[in-house]
Structure formats: structure tokens, C-alpha cells
mmCIF file of C-alpha atoms in Angstrom:
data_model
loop_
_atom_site.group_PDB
_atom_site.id
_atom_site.type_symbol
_atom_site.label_atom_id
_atom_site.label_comp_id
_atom_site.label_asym_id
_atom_site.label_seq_id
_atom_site.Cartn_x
_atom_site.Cartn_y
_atom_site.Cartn_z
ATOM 1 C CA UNK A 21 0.000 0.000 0.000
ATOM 2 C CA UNK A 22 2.503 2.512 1.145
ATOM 3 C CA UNK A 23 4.624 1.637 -2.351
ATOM 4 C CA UNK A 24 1.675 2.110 -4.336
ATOM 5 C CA UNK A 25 1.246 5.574 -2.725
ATOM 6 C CA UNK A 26 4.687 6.475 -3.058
ATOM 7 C CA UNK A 27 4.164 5.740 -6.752
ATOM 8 C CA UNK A 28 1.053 7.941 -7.392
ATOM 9 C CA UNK A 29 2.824 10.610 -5.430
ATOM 10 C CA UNK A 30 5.931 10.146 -8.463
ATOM 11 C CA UNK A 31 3.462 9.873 -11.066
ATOM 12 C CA UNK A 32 1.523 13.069 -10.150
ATOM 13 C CA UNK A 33 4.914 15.091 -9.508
ATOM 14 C CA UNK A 34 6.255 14.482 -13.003
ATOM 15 C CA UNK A 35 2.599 15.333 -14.728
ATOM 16 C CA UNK A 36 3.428 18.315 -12.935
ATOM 17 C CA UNK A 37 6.224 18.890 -14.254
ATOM 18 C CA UNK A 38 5.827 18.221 -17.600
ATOM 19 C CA UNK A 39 3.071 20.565 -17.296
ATOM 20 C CA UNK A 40 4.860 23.709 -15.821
ATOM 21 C CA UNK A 41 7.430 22.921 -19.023
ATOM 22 C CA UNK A 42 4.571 22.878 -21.276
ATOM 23 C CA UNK A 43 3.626 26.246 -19.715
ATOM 24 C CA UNK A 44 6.604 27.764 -19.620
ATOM 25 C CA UNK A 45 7.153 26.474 -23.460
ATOM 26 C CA UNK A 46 3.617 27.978 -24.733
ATOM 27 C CA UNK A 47 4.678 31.608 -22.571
ATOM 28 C CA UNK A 48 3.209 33.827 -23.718
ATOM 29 C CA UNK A 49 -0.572 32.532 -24.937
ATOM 30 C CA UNK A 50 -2.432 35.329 -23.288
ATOM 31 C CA UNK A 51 -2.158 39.153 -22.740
ATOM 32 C CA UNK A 52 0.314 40.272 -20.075
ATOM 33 C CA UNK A 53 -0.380 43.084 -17.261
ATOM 34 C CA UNK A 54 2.565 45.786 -16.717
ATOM 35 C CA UNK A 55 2.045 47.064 -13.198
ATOM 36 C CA UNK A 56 2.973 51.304 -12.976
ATOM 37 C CA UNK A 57 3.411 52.849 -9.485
ATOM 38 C CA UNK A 58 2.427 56.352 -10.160
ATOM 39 C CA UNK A 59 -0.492 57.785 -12.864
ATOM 40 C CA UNK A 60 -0.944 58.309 -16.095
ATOM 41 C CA UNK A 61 0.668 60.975 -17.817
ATOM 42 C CA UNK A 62 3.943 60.713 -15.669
ATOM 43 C CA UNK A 63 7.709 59.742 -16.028
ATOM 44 C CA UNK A 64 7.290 56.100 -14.873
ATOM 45 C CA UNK A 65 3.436 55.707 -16.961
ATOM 46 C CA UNK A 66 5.094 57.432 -20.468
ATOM 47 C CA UNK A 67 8.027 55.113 -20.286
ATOM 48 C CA UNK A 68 6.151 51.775 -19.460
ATOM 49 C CA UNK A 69 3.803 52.879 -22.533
ATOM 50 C CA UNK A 70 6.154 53.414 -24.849
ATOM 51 C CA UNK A 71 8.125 50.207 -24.092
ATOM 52 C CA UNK A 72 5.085 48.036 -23.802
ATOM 53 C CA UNK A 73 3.940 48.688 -27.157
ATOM 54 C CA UNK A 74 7.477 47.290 -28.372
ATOM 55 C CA UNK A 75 7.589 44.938 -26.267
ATOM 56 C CA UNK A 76 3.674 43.716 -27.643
ATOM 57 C CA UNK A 77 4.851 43.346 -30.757
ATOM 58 C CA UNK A 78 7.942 41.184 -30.224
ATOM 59 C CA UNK A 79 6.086 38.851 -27.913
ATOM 60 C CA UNK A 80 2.844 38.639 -30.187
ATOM 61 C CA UNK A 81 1.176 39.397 -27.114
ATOM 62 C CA UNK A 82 -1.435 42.345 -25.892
ATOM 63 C CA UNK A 83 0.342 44.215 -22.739
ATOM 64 C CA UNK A 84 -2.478 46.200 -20.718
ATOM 65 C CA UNK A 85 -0.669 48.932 -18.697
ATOM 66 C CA UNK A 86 -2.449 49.399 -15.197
ATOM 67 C CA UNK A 87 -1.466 52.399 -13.345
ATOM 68 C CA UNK A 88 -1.080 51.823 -9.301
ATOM 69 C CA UNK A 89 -0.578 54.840 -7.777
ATOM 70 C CA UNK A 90 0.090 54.871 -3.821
ATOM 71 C CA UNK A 91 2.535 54.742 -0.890
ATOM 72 C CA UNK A 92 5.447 56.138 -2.659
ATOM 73 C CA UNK A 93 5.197 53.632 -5.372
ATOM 74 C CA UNK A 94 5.021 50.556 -2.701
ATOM 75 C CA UNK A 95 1.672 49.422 -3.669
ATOM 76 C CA UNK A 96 2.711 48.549 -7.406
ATOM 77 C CA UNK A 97 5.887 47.165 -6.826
ATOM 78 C CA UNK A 98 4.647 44.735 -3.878
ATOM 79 C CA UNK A 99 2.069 43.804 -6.132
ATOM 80 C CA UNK A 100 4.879 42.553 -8.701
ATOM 81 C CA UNK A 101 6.608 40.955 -5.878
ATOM 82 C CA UNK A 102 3.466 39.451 -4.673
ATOM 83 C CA UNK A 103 1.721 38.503 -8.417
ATOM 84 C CA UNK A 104 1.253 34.908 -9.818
ATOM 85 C CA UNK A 105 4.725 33.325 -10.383
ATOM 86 C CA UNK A 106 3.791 32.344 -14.373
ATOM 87 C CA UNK A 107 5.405 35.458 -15.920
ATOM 88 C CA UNK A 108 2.075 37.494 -16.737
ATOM 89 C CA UNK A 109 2.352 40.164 -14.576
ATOM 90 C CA UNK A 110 5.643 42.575 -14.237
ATOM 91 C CA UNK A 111 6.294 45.536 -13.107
ATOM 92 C CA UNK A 112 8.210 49.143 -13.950
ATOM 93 C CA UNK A 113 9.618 51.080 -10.693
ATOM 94 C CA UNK A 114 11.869 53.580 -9.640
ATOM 95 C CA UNK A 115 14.427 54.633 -7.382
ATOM 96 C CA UNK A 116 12.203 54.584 -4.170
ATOM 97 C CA UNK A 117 10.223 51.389 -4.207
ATOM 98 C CA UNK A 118 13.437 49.431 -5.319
ATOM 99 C CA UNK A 119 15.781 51.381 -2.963
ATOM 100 C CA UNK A 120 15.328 54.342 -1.169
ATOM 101 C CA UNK A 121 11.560 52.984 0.770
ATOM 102 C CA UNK A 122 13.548 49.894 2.331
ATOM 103 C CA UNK A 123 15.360 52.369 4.426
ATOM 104 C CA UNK A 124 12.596 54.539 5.180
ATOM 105 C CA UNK A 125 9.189 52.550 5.549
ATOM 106 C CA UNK A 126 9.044 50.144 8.325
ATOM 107 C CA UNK A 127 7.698 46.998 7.801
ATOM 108 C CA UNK A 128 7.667 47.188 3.891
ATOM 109 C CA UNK A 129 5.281 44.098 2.724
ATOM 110 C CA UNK A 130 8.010 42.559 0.049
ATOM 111 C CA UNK A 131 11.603 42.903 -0.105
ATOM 112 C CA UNK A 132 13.005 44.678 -2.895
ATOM 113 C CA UNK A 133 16.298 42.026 -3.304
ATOM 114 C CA UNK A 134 14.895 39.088 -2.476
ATOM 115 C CA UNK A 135 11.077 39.385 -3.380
ATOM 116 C CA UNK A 136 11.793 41.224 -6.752
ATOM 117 C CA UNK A 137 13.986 39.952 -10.040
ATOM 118 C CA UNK A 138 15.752 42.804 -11.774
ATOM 119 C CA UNK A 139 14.790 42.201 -15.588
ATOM 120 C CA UNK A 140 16.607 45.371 -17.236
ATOM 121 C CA UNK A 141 16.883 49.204 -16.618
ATOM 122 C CA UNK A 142 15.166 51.444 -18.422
ATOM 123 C CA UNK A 143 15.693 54.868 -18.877
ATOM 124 C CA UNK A 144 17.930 57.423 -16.522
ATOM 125 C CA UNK A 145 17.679 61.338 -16.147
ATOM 126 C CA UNK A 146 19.916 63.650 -13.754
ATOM 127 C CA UNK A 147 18.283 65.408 -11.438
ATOM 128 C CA UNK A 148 18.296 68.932 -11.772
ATOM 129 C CA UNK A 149 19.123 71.520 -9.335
ATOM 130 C CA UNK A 150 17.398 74.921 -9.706
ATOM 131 C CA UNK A 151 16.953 78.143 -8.204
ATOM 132 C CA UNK A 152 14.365 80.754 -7.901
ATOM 133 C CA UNK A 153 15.333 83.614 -9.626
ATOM 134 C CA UNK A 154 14.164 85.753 -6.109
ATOM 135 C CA UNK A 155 17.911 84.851 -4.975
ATOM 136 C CA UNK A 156 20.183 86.094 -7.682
ATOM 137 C CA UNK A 157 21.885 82.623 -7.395
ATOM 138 C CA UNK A 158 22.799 81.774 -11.159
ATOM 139 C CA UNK A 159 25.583 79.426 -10.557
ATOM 140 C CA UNK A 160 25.651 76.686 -8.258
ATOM 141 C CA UNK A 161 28.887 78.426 -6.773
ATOM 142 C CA UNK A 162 26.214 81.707 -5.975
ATOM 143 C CA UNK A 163 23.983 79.468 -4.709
ATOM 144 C CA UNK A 164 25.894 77.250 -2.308
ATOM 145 C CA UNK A 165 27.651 80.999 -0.941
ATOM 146 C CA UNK A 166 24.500 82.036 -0.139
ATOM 147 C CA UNK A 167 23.500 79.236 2.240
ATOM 148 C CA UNK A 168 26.522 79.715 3.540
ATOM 149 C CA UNK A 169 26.139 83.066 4.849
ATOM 150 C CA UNK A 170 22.603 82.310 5.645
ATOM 151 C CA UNK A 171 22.680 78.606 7.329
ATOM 152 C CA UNK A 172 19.099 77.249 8.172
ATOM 153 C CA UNK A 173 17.085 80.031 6.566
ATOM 154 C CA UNK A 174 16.727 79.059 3.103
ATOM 155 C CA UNK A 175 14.005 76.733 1.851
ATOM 156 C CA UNK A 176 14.344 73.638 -0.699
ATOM 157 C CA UNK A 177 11.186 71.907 -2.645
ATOM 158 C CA UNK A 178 10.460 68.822 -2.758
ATOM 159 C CA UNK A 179 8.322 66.401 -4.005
ATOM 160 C CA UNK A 180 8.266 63.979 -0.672
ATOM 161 C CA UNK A 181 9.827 63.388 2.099
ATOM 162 C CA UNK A 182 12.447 60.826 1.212
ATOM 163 C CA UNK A 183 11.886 61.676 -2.603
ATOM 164 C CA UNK A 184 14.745 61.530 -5.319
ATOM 165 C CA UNK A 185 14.013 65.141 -5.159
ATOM 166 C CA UNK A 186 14.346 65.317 -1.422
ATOM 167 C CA UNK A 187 17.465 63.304 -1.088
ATOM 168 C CA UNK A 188 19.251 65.384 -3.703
ATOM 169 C CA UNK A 189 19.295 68.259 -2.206
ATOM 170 C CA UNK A 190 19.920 66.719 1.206
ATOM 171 C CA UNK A 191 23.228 65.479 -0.578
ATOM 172 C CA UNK A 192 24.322 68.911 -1.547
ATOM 173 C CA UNK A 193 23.713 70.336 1.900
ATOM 174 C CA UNK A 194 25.631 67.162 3.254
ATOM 175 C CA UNK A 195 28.792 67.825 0.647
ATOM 176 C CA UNK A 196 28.581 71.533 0.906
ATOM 177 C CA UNK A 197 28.269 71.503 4.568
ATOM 178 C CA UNK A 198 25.468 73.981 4.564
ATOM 179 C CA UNK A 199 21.527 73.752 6.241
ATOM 180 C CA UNK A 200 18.598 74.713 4.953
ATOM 181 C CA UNK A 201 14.702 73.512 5.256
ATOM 182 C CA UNK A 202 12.829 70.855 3.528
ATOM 183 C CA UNK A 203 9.397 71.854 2.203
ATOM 184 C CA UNK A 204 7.535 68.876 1.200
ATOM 185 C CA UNK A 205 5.032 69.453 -2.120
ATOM 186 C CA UNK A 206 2.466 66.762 -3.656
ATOM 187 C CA UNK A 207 4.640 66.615 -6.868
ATOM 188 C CA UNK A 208 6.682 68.040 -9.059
ATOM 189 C CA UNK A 209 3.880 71.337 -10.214
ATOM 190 C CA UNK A 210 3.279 72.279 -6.965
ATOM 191 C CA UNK A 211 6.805 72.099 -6.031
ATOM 192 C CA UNK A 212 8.029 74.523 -9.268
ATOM 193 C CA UNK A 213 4.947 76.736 -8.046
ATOM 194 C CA UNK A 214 6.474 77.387 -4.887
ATOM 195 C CA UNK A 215 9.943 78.193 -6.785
ATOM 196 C CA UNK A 216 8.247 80.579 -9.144
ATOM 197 C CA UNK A 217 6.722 82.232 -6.054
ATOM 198 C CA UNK A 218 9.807 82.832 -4.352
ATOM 199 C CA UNK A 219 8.564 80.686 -1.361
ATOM 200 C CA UNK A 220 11.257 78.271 -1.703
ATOM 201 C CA UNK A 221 15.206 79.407 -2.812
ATOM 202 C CA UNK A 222 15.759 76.310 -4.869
ATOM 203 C CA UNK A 223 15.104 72.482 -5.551
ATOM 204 C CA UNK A 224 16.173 69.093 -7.123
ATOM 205 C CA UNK A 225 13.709 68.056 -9.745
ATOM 206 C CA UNK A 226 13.914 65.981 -13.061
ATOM 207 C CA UNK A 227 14.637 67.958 -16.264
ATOM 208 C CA UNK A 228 10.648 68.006 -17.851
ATOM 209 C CA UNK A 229 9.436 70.077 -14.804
ATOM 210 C CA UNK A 230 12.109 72.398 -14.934
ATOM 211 C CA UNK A 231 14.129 73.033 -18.318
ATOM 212 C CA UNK A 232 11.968 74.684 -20.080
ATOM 213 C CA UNK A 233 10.986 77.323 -17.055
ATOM 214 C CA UNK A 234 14.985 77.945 -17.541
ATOM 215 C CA UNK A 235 15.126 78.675 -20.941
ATOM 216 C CA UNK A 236 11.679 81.183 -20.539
ATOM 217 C CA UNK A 237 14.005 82.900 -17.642
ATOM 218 C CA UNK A 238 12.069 82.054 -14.926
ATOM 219 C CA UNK A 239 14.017 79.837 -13.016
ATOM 220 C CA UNK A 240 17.790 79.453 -12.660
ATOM 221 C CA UNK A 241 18.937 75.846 -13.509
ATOM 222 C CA UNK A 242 22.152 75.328 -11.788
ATOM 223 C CA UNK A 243 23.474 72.328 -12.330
ATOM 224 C CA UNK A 244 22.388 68.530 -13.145
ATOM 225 C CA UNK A 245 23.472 65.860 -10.453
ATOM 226 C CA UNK A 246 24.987 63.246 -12.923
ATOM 227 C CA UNK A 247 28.595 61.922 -13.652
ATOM 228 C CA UNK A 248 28.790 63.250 -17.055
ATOM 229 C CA UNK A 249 26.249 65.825 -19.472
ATOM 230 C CA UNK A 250 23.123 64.017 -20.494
ATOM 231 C CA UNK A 251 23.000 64.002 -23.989
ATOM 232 C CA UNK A 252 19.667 65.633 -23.843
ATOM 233 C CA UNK A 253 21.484 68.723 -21.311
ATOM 234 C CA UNK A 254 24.531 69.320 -23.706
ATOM 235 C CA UNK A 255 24.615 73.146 -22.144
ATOM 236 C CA UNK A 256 23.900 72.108 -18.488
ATOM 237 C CA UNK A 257 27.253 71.865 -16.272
ATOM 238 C CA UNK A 258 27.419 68.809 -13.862
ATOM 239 C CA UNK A 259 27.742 69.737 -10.040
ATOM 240 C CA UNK A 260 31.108 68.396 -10.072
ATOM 241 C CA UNK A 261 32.470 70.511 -12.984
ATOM 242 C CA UNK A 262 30.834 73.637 -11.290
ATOM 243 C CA UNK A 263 34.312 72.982 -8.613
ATOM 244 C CA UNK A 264 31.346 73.277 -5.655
ATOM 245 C CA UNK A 265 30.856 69.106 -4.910
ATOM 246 C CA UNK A 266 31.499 65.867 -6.774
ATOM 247 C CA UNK A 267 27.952 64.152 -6.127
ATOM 248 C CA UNK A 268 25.663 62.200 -8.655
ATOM 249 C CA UNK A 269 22.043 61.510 -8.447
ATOM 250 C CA UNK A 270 19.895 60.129 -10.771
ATOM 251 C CA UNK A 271 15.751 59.482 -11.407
ATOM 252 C CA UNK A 272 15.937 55.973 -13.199
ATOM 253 C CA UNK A 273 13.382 53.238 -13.673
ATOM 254 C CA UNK A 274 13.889 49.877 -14.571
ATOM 255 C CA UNK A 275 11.903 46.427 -15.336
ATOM 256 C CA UNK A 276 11.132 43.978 -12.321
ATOM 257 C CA UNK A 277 9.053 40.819 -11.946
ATOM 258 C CA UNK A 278 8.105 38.326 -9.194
ATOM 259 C CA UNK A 279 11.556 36.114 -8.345
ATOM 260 C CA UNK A 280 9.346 33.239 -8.330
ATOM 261 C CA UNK A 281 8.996 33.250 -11.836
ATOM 262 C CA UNK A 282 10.663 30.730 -13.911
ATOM 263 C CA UNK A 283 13.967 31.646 -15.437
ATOM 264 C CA UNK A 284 12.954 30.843 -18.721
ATOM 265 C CA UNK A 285 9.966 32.606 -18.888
ATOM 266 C CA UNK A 286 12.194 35.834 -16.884
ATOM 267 C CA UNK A 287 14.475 35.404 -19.219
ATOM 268 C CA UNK A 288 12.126 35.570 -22.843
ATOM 269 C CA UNK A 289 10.521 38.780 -21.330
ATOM 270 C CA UNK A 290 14.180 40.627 -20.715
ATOM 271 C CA UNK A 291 14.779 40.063 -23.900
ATOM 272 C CA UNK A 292 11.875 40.892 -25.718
ATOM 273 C CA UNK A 293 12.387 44.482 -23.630
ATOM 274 C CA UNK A 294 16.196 44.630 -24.183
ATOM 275 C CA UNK A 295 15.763 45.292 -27.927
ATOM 276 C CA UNK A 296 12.833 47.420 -27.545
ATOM 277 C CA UNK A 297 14.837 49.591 -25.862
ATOM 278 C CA UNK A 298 17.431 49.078 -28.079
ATOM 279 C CA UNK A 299 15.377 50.830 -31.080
ATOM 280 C CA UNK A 300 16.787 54.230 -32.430
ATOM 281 C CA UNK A 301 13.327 55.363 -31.935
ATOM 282 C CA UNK A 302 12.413 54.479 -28.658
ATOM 283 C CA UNK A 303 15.682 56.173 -27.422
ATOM 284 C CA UNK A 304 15.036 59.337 -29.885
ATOM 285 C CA UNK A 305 11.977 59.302 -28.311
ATOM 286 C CA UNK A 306 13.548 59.145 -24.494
ATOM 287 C CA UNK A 307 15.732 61.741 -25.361
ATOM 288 C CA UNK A 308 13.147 64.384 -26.362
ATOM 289 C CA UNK A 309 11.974 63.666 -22.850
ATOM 290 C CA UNK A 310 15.707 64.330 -21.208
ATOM 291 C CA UNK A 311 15.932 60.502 -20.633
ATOM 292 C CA UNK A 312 18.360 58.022 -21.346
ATOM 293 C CA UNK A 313 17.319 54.563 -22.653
ATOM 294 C CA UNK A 314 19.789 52.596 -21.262
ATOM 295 C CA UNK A 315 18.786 48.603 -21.895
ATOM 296 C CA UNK A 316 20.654 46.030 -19.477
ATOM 297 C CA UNK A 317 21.059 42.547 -18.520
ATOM 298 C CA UNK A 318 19.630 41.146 -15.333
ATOM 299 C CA UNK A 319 23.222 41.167 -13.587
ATOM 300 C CA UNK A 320 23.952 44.893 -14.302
ATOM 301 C CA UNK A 321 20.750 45.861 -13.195
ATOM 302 C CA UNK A 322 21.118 43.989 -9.693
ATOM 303 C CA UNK A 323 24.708 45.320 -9.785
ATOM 304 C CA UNK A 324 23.343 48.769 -10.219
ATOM 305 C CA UNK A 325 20.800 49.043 -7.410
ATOM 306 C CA UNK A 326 23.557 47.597 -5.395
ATOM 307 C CA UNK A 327 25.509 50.709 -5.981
ATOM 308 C CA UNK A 328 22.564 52.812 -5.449
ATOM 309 C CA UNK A 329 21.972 50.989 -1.865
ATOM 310 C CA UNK A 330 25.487 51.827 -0.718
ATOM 311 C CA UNK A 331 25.690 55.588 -1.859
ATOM 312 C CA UNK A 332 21.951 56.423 -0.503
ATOM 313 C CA UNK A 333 21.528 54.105 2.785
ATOM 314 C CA UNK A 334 23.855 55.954 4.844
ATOM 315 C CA UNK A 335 22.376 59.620 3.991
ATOM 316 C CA UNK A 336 18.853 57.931 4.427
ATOM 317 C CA UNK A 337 19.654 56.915 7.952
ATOM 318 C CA UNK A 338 21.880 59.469 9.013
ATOM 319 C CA UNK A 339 17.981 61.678 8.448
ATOM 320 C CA UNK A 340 16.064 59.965 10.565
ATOM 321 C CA UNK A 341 12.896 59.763 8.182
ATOM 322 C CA UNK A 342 11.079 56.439 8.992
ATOM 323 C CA UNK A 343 7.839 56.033 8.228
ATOM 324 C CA UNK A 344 5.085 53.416 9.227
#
């Protein structure tokens, strides 16, 4: 009796394999779901829409983008983590839910290295560092002297509390050794708002809220917070070449999906959004948005967040910013 049970139990666990293979063989035969953190008409929504359609066509497969807004991006991204392990739902996040929000939101419902499978990065952007024009400050050099004659009474923008934008600016006051104020704005409009009021002295936001403001004369752009000029920025110095700090900070995005997907399927899907963002037009079309396309295997990706764990953890903890 027990042999014959021991026998049904090896009969019924190959029959399941052979029918995960089968599965994983036939992926994709039905339309995919790409999971967005923030809402439509944003950074994160325009890339994912762009890609997707690509990514449709090389798969043969409909992709239905479904914006998740919420928690600083957590709620999309733990879906991914959380999602069916057969390769139909994936994800597109940023900086914070892969990151930054480990450090900063306690008791986080996935776990961004563990829970999450880095498929390829997507696109990158500097941040941009910009003043109002109530301060005089054209140069980062003007700006940083006046903090420094005025420690603690300036006001920065930004677009969260433990924001890109937020941390940014905290790194300039870090390398600079100066103080000034956080103001915390819903997003990016409100935040420029403020600047073109004169209630805040300056901020650290991504190029499409802020480079065109610049060239109208409205708003001083200073600087952009990457290691060399973006391609998009040609005329926009780097921090470090403006002699005032060496620091780097970019707004990036990149392609995840439930590590409890199959490798196969994990790895069909990278590729299928490798070379779409490999197309001269999709990174043409990047560019006129002051992004990067910058397509990557799994193992640079993982190697990249790495590097963005180390540089931001310590400033991250060294403010204090929890939240539940």
C-alpha cells in the first residue's frame, strides 16, 4: 500500500512537471499586465507605454498597462513581488520602491532584493538643481555661498519626504556643509509653483518640470546631479564641474518581476524588452523627454541598485525619516 502511494505521489509530480514545461514552453498565450506605481501621464506611466507597445509586438502578445498609484510607489511594486509566479504580470519602478523605501518605511510588505527579479533598466535622467530667480543665485557656486552666509534660513522643494528630489538636495547640503529647510510638495507642479513664487530658494527636480521654465528665464537651472552631461542637457554643467561638490544623483526606472517566476519565462521577457529599448526610436523618443534609454542585462541591473543601496543608505539613515 505505502509503495503504491509512493508511486502515485511520483506519477503526479512528473505530470506536474511536464506541465509547468509545457507552460513555460507555450509563454506567452495570453495578454500580459505591466504594473505602474504612479499615474498616467507621468515619467514612470510614459516610459512603461512606450516600451510596452514594443515589447507587444515582439512577444505577439497584448500588454495592458495598469497604473497603481500609492505609498510612494510601494503598492505597485509589492504587487509585482506578490503577483502569480507564471510570468504574466511585471512591473516598472523607480528609485524609491526598489531602494530608497527599504530604508525609510518600516515593515515594507516585500523585499526589494529578495522578493523582486531585476529584468533590465530602463531609462535614466539627472536630477536637476534649480533656483528661484528671487535669490540672484545663477551658478551653483552663488547658490551654495549664499547658504553659507545664511545657514538654516533658506528653503528647498520637494516632491516627498524621502523623494529623489528630497534626497538630492539633502546630498548637496551634506557635501557643501550647509543647512537649509525641507518643504515637502504633492509633486513636481506644486513644487516649481512654490519656486516661481519665491517661497522656496531652490530644488532638485527631473529635467521636464524644470528646463523649459529655464530657458523662458524664470528659473535658474544650476546644475544637473549626474557623472557626465546628459545628452539631452549638452549646455547644463554637472555639479562636479561647477568645482562646488562631486555628487551624482539620478531618477531611473527599470523592469522587475516576481523572483518566483521561472527563469525561462524571466528570461524571454528581458529580452523581448532589451531590444525594444534598443530601437533608435524608442531612445530618440527618451531623449526628447531628457531621458536616457539605457537597456541592461539582469546582472547589471542587480549590480546597479547595489551601488545605489550603498551611496543612498547611509544619507537615508543618518535623516532619521522612517515612516510606518
Amino acid at each position: 500500500m505505502k509503495q503504491l502511494k509512493l508511486f502515485k505521489k511520483i506519477i503526479l509530480g512528473i505530470s506536474l512537471l511536464g506541465s509547468i514545461s509545457t507552460a513555460q514552453a507555450k509563454w506567452p498565450d495570453h495578454e500580459l499586465r505591466l504594473l505602474v506605481p504612479f499615474g498616467p501621464g507621468s515619467n514612470p506611466d510614459v516610459v512603461a507605454r512606450l516600451v510596452a507597445k514594443e515589447v507587444s509586438k515582439e512577444l505577439d502578445q497584448t500588454i495592458i498597462v495598469e497604473n497603481r498609484p500609492g505609498a510612494g510607489g510601494n503598492i505597485a511594486t509589492g504587487a509585482v513581488a506578490k503577483s502569480r509566479p507564471d510570468g504574466y504580470t511585471f512591473g516598472l519602478s523607480i528609485n524609491g520602491p526598489l531602494v530608497y523605501n527599504q530604508f525609510i518605511t518600516k515593515n515594507l510588505s516585500y523585499n526589494p532584493q529578495k522578493d523582486l527579479a531585476p529584468l533590465t533598466l530602463a531609462a535614466t535622467q539627472p536630477n536637476i538643481i534649480v533656483a528661484s530667480k528671487s535669490t540672484g543665485a545663477t551658478t551653483l557656486k552663488e547658490l551654495v555661498d549664499l547658504l553659507k552666509a545664511n545657514p538654516g534660513k533658506f528653503n528647498f522643494a520637494t516632491v516627498g519626504i524621502g523623494s529623489g528630489s528630497h534626497l538630492t538636495s539633502e546630498l548637496l547640503l551634506k557635501a557643501t556643509q550647509t543647512q537649509a529647510v525641507a518643504i515637502p510638495y504633492k509633486g513636481s507642479p506644486d513644487a516649481v509653483a512654490a519656486l516661481l513664487a519665491g517661497d522656496v530658494q531652490f530644488a532638485s527636480l527631473t529635467p521636464g518640470a524644470v528646463i523649459n521654465l529655464g530657458k523662458e528665464g524664470k528659473l535658474h537651472v544650476l546644475a544637473q546631479a549626474s557623472e557626465k552631461r546628459s545628452k539631452a542637457l549638452p549646455d547644463v554643467p554637472t555639479v562636479a564641474e561647477t568645482g562646488v561638490a562631486d555628487i551624482t544623483s539620478q531618477a531611473w526606472n527599470g523592469f522587475v518581476i516576481s523572483s518566483a517566476v521561472p527563469s525561462e519565462i524571466r528570461a524571454k521577457l528581458q529580452k523581448a524588452l532589451y531590444d525594444a529599448l534598443k530601437k533608435p526610436e524608442i531612445q530618440r523618443k527618451f531623449q526628447n523627454l531628457y531621458m536616457e534609454a539605457i537597456p541592461s542585462t539582469p546582472q547589471e541591473f542587480s549590480a546597479f541598485m547595489q551601488k545605489e543601496r550603498e551611496q543612498w543608505q547611509p544619507l537615508i539613515e543618518s535623516l532619521d525619516i522612517q515612516q510606518k
